[in-house]
Amino acid sequence: MPSPTPRPDDPLVVTRTPSRPEAGAPTVLKVVIAGGFGVGKTTAVGAVSEITPLSTEEYLTEASADVDSLEGVEAKQTTTVAFDFGRLSLPDPVPLELFLFGTPGQDRFGGLWYDLSRGAVGAVVLVDTRRLASSFTVISFFEDIRLPFVVAVNHFDGAHRYHPEQVRAALGLHASVPVVTCDARSPRHVAGVLLTLVGHALKYAPADPARPSSTTLQDA
């Protein structure tokens, strides 16, 4: 898997716990939407964002033919080259404002995955059951940096439906990692996945904000 870009000034111990909001203000959380090439990250951010999403998609060209395999996604014509950005406000169970950062899918953008994960409370890893092999590198990445994540199986039209536990076994996921299904085109589905992630990530938050969790990521 890609090695994180070394940053000598990164502290060894930081906290992922968000600062305490003012009374009545929503809690602001940064969330990463990740996954392999063509699994629906840009679609998911666009489906759920309450603002016009920022997208950095560019057309695929012959210059990337040797490094960007289109097997299984032959109709794909564009790819994210930096990140997608969207925002979602959720009133329940507590007021939340989620800042959504969609990553590029190709392994060669591993350094950018690291940058986009700085300060995030957790990540959603979208997977396509027709191309599970494209998910291993990104899952290993979040395991290595110890960022809480959930796996969301994007139900593509015509793809075989597998039980979440079958997907867990195929990906070799720990029993504590939630595996859910969704349609990345559905705002309701994507919002549900994000709530699952927030609930999962809260289990990793330190009970005492004065005693931060240990991680190599720096707050953004």
CSV table of C-alpha atoms in Angstrom, one decimal:
chain,number,residue,atom,x,y,z
A,1,MET,CA,0.0,0.0,0.0
A,2,PRO,CA,1.2,3.6,-0.4
A,3,SER,CA,3.4,4.9,2.4
A,4,PRO,CA,2.2,8.1,4.1
A,5,THR,CA,4.2,11.2,3.2
A,6,PRO,CA,6.5,11.8,6.1
A,7,ARG,CA,5.9,15.1,8.0
A,8,PRO,CA,8.5,15.7,10.7
A,9,ASP,CA,6.4,18.4,12.4
A,10,ASP,CA,3.4,16.1,13.0
A,11,PRO,CA,2.9,15.5,16.7
A,12,LEU,CA,2.9,11.9,17.9
A,13,VAL,CA,-0.2,12.4,20.1
A,14,VAL,CA,-3.2,14.5,19.1
A,15,THR,CA,-7.0,14.3,19.7
A,16,ARG,CA,-9.7,13.6,17.2
A,17,THR,CA,-12.4,14.9,19.6
A,18,PRO,CA,-14.1,18.0,18.2
A,19,SER,CA,-13.9,21.2,20.2
A,20,ARG,CA,-16.9,21.9,22.4
A,21,PRO,CA,-19.5,23.9,20.3
A,22,GLU,CA,-21.3,26.9,21.6
A,23,ALA,CA,-24.7,26.4,23.1
A,24,GLY,CA,-27.2,25.5,20.3
A,25,ALA,CA,-24.5,25.2,17.7
A,26,PRO,CA,-24.0,21.9,15.7
A,27,THR,CA,-21.0,19.8,16.3
A,28,VAL,CA,-18.8,20.0,13.2
A,29,LEU,CA,-17.1,16.8,12.0
A,30,LYS,CA,-14.9,16.0,9.1
A,31,VAL,CA,-15.6,12.7,7.3
A,32,VAL,CA,-13.7,11.0,4.5
A,33,ILE,CA,-15.5,9.2,1.7
A,34,ALA,CA,-13.0,6.7,0.2
A,35,GLY,CA,-12.8,3.6,-1.9
A,36,GLY,CA,-11.4,2.2,-5.1
A,37,PHE,CA,-11.5,3.6,-8.5
A,38,GLY,CA,-15.1,4.1,-9.8
A,39,VAL,CA,-17.0,2.8,-6.7
A,40,GLY,CA,-19.3,5.9,-6.4
A,41,LYS,CA,-17.5,8.4,-4.1
A,42,THR,CA,-18.3,11.5,-6.2
A,43,THR,CA,-21.9,10.2,-6.6
A,44,ALA,CA,-22.3,9.7,-2.8
A,45,VAL,CA,-21.0,13.2,-2.0
A,46,GLY,CA,-23.2,14.8,-4.6
A,47,ALA,CA,-26.3,12.9,-3.6
A,48,VAL,CA,-26.2,14.0,0.0
A,49,SER,CA,-24.6,17.4,0.0
A,50,GLU,CA,-26.9,20.3,0.9
A,51,ILE,CA,-24.6,22.7,-1.0
A,52,THR,CA,-23.4,22.5,-4.6
A,53,PRO,CA,-20.5,20.0,-4.2
A,54,LEU,CA,-17.0,20.9,-5.2
A,55,SER,CA,-15.7,18.4,-7.7
A,56,THR,CA,-12.3,18.1,-9.2
A,57,GLU,CA,-13.1,15.5,-11.9
A,58,GLU,CA,-11.1,15.5,-15.1
A,59,TYR,CA,-11.5,13.4,-18.2
A,60,LEU,CA,-9.5,10.2,-18.5
A,61,THR,CA,-6.9,10.3,-21.2
A,62,GLU,CA,-4.6,7.9,-22.9
A,63,ALA,CA,-1.8,9.2,-20.7
A,64,SER,CA,-3.3,7.3,-17.7
A,65,ALA,CA,-4.2,4.1,-19.6
A,66,ASP,CA,-1.3,2.2,-18.1
A,67,VAL,CA,-2.1,3.1,-14.5
A,68,ASP,CA,-5.9,3.5,-14.4
A,69,SER,CA,-7.5,0.2,-15.2
A,70,LEU,CA,-11.1,0.5,-16.5
A,71,GLU,CA,-11.9,-3.2,-16.1
A,72,GLY,CA,-15.4,-3.4,-14.8
A,73,VAL,CA,-16.0,0.4,-15.3
A,74,GLU,CA,-15.4,0.6,-19.0
A,75,ALA,CA,-18.0,3.4,-19.4
A,76,LYS,CA,-16.2,5.7,-16.9
A,77,GLN,CA,-14.9,8.9,-18.6
A,78,THR,CA,-13.8,11.1,-15.7
A,79,THR,CA,-11.9,10.7,-12.4
A,80,THR,CA,-11.3,12.7,-9.3
A,81,VAL,CA,-7.8,14.2,-9.2
A,82,ALA,CA,-7.8,16.0,-5.9
A,83,PHE,CA,-11.0,15.7,-3.8
A,84,ASP,CA,-14.8,16.2,-3.7
A,85,PHE,CA,-16.3,18.3,-1.0
A,86,GLY,CA,-19.8,18.6,0.3
A,87,ARG,CA,-21.6,19.5,3.5
A,88,LEU,CA,-24.5,17.8,5.3
A,89,SER,CA,-26.4,19.0,8.4
A,90,LEU,CA,-28.2,16.4,10.5
A,91,PRO,CA,-30.6,17.4,13.3
A,92,ASP,CA,-30.9,14.0,15.0
A,93,PRO,CA,-29.8,12.5,17.4
A,94,VAL,CA,-27.9,15.7,18.1
A,95,PRO,CA,-27.2,18.6,15.7
A,96,LEU,CA,-24.3,17.7,13.4
A,97,GLU,CA,-22.6,19.5,10.5
A,98,LEU,CA,-20.6,17.0,8.5
A,99,PHE,CA,-17.9,18.2,6.1
A,100,LEU,CA,-17.5,15.5,3.5
A,101,PHE,CA,-14.2,14.9,1.6
A,102,GLY,CA,-14.2,12.4,-1.2
A,103,THR,CA,-10.8,11.0,-2.1
A,104,PRO,CA,-9.3,9.9,-5.5
A,105,GLY,CA,-9.6,6.2,-5.9
A,106,GLN,CA,-6.3,5.2,-7.4
A,107,ASP,CA,-3.5,3.9,-5.2
A,108,ARG,CA,-1.1,6.5,-6.7
A,109,PHE,CA,-2.9,9.2,-4.8
A,110,GLY,CA,-2.0,7.6,-1.4
A,111,GLY,CA,-0.2,10.7,-0.2
A,112,LEU,CA,-3.4,12.7,-0.8
A,113,TRP,CA,-5.4,10.1,1.2
A,114,TYR,CA,-3.2,10.9,4.1
A,115,ASP,CA,-3.7,14.7,3.8
A,116,LEU,CA,-7.4,14.4,3.4
A,117,SER,CA,-7.6,12.2,6.5
A,118,ARG,CA,-6.0,14.7,8.8
A,119,GLY,CA,-8.5,15.8,11.4
A,120,ALA,CA,-11.2,13.4,10.3
A,121,VAL,CA,-13.4,11.7,12.8
A,122,GLY,CA,-13.7,8.6,10.5
A,123,ALA,CA,-14.1,7.3,7.0
A,124,VAL,CA,-16.7,5.6,4.8
A,125,VAL,CA,-15.1,3.0,2.5
A,126,LEU,CA,-17.4,2.4,-0.5
A,127,VAL,CA,-16.9,-1.0,-2.2
A,128,ASP,CA,-18.2,-2.6,-5.4
A,129,THR,CA,-18.7,-6.3,-5.0
A,130,ARG,CA,-17.8,-6.8,-8.7
A,131,ARG,CA,-14.3,-5.4,-8.0
A,132,LEU,CA,-13.5,-6.1,-4.4
A,133,ALA,CA,-9.8,-6.3,-5.1
A,134,SER,CA,-9.8,-2.5,-5.5
A,135,SER,CA,-10.8,-2.1,-1.9
A,136,PHE,CA,-7.9,-3.9,-0.1
A,137,THR,CA,-5.4,-1.0,-0.4
A,138,VAL,CA,-7.7,1.7,1.0
A,139,ILE,CA,-8.9,-0.6,3.8
A,140,SER,CA,-5.4,-1.3,4.8
A,141,PHE,CA,-4.6,2.4,4.7
A,142,PHE,CA,-7.3,3.3,7.3
A,143,GLU,CA,-6.3,0.3,9.4
A,144,ASP,CA,-2.7,1.4,9.4
A,145,ILE,CA,-3.5,5.0,10.4
A,146,ARG,CA,-6.0,3.7,13.0
A,147,LEU,CA,-8.9,5.9,11.7
A,148,PRO,CA,-12.4,4.4,12.4
A,149,PHE,CA,-14.2,3.4,9.3
A,150,VAL,CA,-17.3,1.6,8.0
A,151,VAL,CA,-17.6,-0.3,4.8
A,152,ALA,CA,-20.6,0.5,2.6
A,153,VAL,CA,-21.4,-1.9,-0.2
A,154,ASN,CA,-22.7,0.2,-3.1
A,155,HIS,CA,-25.4,-1.7,-4.9
A,156,PHE,CA,-24.8,-1.2,-8.6
A,157,ASP,CA,-27.5,-2.1,-11.0
A,158,GLY,CA,-27.1,-5.7,-12.2
A,159,ALA,CA,-24.5,-6.6,-9.6
A,160,HIS,CA,-25.0,-9.7,-7.5
A,161,ARG,CA,-26.3,-9.0,-3.9
A,162,TYR,CA,-24.2,-10.4,-1.1
A,163,HIS,CA,-24.9,-10.5,2.6
A,164,PRO,CA,-22.8,-8.0,4.5
A,165,GLU,CA,-21.2,-10.8,6.5
A,166,GLN,CA,-20.1,-12.4,3.2
A,167,VAL,CA,-18.5,-9.1,2.2
A,168,ARG,CA,-16.8,-8.9,5.7
A,169,ALA,CA,-15.3,-12.4,5.2
A,170,ALA,CA,-14.1,-11.6,1.6
A,171,LEU,CA,-12.4,-8.4,2.8
A,172,GLY,CA,-11.0,-9.9,6.0
A,173,LEU,CA,-12.5,-7.2,8.2
A,174,HIS,CA,-12.5,-7.2,12.0
A,175,ALA,CA,-15.8,-8.0,13.6
A,176,SER,CA,-15.9,-4.5,15.0
A,177,VAL,CA,-16.0,-2.8,11.6
A,178,PRO,CA,-19.7,-2.1,10.5
A,179,VAL,CA,-20.6,-3.4,7.0
A,180,VAL,CA,-23.7,-1.9,5.5
A,181,THR,CA,-25.4,-1.7,2.1
A,182,CYS,CA,-26.5,1.4,0.2
A,183,ASP,CA,-27.3,3.0,-3.1
A,184,ALA,CA,-24.8,5.9,-3.5
A,185,ARG,CA,-27.4,7.8,-5.6
A,186,SER,CA,-29.8,7.9,-2.7
A,187,PRO,CA,-29.5,10.8,-0.2
A,188,ARG,CA,-31.4,8.8,2.4
A,189,HIS,CA,-29.1,5.8,2.0
A,190,VAL,CA,-25.9,7.9,2.2
A,191,ALA,CA,-27.1,9.9,5.2
A,192,GLY,CA,-27.8,6.6,6.9
A,193,VAL,CA,-24.3,5.4,6.2
A,194,LEU,CA,-22.8,8.6,7.6
A,195,LEU,CA,-24.8,8.3,10.8
A,196,THR,CA,-23.5,4.7,11.2
A,197,LEU,CA,-20.0,6.0,10.8
A,198,VAL,CA,-20.5,8.8,13.4
A,199,GLY,CA,-21.9,6.3,15.9
A,200,HIS,CA,-19.0,3.9,15.3
A,201,ALA,CA,-16.4,6.7,15.5
A,202,LEU,CA,-17.8,7.9,18.9
A,203,LYS,CA,-16.7,4.6,20.4
A,204,TYR,CA,-13.1,5.6,19.6
A,205,ALA,CA,-13.3,9.1,21.1
A,206,PRO,CA,-11.4,9.5,24.4
A,207,ALA,CA,-13.7,9.8,27.4
A,208,ASP,CA,-11.6,12.7,28.8
A,209,PRO,CA,-10.8,15.4,26.2
A,210,ALA,CA,-7.7,16.3,28.2
A,211,ARG,CA,-6.3,12.8,27.5
A,212,PRO,CA,-6.2,12.5,23.7
A,213,SER,CA,-6.1,9.3,21.7
A,214,SER,CA,-2.8,8.3,20.2
A,215,THR,CA,-2.5,8.7,16.4
A,216,THR,CA,-0.1,9.9,13.8
A,217,LEU,CA,-2.6,12.2,12.2
A,218,GLN,CA,-2.6,15.9,13.0
A,219,ASP,CA,-5.8,17.9,13.4
A,220,ALA,CA,-6.7,19.9,10.3
